[in-house]
Backbone as a ProteinNet text record, in pm:
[ID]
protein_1_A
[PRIMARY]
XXXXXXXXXXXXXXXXXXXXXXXXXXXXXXXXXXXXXXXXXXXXXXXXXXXXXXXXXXXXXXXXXXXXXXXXXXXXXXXXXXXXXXXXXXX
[TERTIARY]
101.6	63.9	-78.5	-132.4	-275.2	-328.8	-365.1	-394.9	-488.4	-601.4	-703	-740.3	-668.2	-758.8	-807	-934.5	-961.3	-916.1	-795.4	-746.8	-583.8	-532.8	-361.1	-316.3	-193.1	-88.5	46.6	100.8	226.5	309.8	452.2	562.1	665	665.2	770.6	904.2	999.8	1094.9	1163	1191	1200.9	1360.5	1396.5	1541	1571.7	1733.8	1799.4	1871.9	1975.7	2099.2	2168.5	2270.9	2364.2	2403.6	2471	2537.4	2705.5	2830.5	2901.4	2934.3	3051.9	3041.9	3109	3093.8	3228	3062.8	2925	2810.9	2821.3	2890.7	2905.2	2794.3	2674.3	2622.7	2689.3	2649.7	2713.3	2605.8	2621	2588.6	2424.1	2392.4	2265.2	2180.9	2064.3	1988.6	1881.4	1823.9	1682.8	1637.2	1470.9	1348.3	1269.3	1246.3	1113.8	1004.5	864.2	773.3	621.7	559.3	426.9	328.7	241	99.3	30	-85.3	-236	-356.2	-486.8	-594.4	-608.9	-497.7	-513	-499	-578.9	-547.9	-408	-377.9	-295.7	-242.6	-388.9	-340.7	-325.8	-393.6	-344.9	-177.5	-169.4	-29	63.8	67	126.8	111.1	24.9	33.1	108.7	74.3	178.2	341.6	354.1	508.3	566.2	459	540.3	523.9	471.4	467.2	561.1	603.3	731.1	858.9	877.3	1007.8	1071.6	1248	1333	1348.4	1459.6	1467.5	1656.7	1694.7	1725.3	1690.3	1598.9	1565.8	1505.2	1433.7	1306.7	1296	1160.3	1041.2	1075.5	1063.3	1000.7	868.5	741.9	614	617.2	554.5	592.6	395.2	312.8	233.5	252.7	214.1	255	145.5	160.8	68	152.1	132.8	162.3	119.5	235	171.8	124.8	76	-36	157.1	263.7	373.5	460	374.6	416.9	530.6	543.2	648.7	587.9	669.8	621.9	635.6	529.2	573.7	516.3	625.9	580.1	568	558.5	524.8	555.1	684.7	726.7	617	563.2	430.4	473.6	596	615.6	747.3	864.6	981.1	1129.7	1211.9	1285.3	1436.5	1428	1581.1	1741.7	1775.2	1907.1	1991.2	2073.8	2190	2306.5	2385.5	2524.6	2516.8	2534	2521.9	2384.6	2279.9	2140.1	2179.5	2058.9	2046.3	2020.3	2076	2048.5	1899.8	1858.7	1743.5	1639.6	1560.6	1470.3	1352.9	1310.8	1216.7	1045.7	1049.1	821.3	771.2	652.4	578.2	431.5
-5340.7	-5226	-5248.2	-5143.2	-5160.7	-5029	-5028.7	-4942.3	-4976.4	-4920.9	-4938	-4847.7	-4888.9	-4726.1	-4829.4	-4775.6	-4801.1	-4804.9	-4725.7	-4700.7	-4670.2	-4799	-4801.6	-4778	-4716.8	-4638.5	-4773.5	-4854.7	-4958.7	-4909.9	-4894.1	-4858.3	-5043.1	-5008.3	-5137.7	-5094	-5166.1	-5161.2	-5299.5	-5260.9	-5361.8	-5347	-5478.1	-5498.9	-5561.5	-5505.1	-5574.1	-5612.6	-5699.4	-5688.3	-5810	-5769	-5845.5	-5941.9	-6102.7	-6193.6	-6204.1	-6207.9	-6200.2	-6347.2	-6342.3	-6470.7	-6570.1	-6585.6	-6634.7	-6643.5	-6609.3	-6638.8	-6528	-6432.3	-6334.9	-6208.9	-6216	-6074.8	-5954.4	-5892.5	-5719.5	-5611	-5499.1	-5362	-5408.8	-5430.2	-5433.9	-5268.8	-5248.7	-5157	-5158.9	-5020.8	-5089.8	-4917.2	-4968.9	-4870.2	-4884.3	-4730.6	-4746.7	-4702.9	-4741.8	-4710.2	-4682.8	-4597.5	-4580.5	-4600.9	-4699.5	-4772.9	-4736.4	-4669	-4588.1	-4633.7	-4631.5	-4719.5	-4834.7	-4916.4	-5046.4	-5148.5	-5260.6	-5349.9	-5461.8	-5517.9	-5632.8	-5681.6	-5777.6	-5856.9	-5799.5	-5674.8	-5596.1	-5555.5	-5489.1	-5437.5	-5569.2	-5703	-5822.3	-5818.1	-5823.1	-5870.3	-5744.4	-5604.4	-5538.5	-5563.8	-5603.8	-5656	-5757.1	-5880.9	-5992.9	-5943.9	-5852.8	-5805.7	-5725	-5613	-5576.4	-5605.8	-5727.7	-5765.5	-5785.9	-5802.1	-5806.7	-5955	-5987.7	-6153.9	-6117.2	-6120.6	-6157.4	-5986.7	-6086.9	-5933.2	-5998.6	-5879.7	-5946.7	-5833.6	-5871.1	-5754	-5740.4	-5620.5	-5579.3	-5524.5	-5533.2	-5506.2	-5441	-5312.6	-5282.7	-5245	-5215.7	-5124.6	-5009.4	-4910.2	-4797.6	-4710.4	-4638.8	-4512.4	-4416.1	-4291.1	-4166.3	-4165.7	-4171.2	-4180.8	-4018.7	-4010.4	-3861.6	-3755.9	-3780.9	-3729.1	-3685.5	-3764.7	-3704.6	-3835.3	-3928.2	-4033.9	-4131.1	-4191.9	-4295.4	-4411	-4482.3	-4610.1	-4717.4	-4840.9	-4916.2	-5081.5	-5183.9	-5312.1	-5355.8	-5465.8	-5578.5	-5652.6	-5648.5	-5803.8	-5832.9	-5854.3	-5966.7	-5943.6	-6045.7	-6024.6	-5988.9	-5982.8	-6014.4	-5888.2	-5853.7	-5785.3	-5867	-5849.3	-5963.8	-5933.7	-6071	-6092	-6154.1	-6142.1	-6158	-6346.8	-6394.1	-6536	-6610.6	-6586.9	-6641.9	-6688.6	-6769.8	-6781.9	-6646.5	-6672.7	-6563.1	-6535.5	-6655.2	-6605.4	-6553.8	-6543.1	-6439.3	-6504	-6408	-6450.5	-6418.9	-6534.6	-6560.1	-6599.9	-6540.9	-6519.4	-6547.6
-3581	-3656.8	-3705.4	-3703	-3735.6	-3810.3	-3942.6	-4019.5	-4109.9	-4191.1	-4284.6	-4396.4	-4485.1	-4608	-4716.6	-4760.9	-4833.6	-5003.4	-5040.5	-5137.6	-5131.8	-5054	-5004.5	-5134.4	-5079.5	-5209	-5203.8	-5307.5	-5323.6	-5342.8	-5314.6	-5370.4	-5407.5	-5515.3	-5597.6	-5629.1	-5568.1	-5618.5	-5717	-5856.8	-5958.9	-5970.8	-5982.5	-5960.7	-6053.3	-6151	-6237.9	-6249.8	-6322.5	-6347	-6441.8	-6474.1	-6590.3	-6498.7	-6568.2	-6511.5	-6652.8	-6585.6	-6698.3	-6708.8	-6852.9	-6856.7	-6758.7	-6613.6	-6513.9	-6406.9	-6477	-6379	-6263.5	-6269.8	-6155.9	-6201.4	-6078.4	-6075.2	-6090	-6198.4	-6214.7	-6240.5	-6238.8	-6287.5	-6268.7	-6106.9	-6054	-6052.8	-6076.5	-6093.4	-6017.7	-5970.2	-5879.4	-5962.3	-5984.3	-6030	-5957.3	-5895	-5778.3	-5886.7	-5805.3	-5894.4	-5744.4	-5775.1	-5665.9	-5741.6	-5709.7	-5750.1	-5681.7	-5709.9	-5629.5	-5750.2	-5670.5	-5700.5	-5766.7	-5666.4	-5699.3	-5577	-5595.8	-5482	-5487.5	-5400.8	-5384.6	-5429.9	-5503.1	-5603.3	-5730.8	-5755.3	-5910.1	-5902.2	-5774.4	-5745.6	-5797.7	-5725.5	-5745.7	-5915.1	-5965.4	-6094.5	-6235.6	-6132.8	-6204.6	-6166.7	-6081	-6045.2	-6121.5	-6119.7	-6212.7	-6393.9	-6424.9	-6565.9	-6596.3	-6546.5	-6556.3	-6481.4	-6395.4	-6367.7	-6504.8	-6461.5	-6593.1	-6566.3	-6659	-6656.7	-6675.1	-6615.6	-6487.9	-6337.2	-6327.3	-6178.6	-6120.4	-5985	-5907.9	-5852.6	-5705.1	-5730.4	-5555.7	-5511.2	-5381.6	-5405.9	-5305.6	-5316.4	-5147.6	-5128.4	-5011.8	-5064.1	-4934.8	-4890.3	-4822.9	-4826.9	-4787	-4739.3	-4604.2	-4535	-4495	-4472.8	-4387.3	-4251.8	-4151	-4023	-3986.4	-3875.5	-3821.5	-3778.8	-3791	-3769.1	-3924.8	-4030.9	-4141.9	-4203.2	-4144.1	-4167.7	-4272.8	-4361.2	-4475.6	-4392	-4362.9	-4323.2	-4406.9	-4433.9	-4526.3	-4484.8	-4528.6	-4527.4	-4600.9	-4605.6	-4652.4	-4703	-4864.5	-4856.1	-4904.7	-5035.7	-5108.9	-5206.4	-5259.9	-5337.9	-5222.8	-5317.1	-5219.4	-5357.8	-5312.1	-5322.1	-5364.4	-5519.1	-5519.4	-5429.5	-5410.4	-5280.9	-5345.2	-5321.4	-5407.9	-5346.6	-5270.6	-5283.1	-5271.9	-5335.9	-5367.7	-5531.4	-5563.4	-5723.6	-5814.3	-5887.5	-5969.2	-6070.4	-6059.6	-6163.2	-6073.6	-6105.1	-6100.9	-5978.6	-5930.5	-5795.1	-5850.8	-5831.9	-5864.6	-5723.1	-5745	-5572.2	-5688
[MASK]
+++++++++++++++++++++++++++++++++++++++++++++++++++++++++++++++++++++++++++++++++++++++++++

């Protein structure tokens, strides 16, 4: 894939959730959020400022292809998984 703008648009998805007392993930939450005029590493640094504790971060880049389609890019965080650690993911 090969694409260039000078002023890429981020979409974040910020992920939450409770642990009860037996250490079992529950009542997981995800907040999307779209970041425009900002770069990379600002995008990254708005991610680790509002993650929750216990959560973690998806960081996608994002363009409109010439067909009208959102296409995006995996750059960074990772989505909770029912058998991973539970605390929280730093990049």
């Amino acid at each position: 894939m090969c694409s260039q703008k000078d002023q890429p648009t981020f979409m974040v998805e910020l992920w939450s959730w409770d642990i009860d007392q037996d250490g079992a993930q529950r009542n997981t939450t995800c907040s999307s959020y779209t970041l425009h005029h900002c770069d990379v590493e600002q995008a990254l640094t708005w991610c680790r400022k509002h993650q929750q504790e216990p959560g973690s971060f998806v960081l996608h880049a994002c363009t409109w292809t010439d067909c009208g389609y959102l296409r995006t890019l995996w750059l960074a965080g990772s989505p909770p998984t029912p058998d991973r650690d539970r605390s929280a993911t730093t990049f």
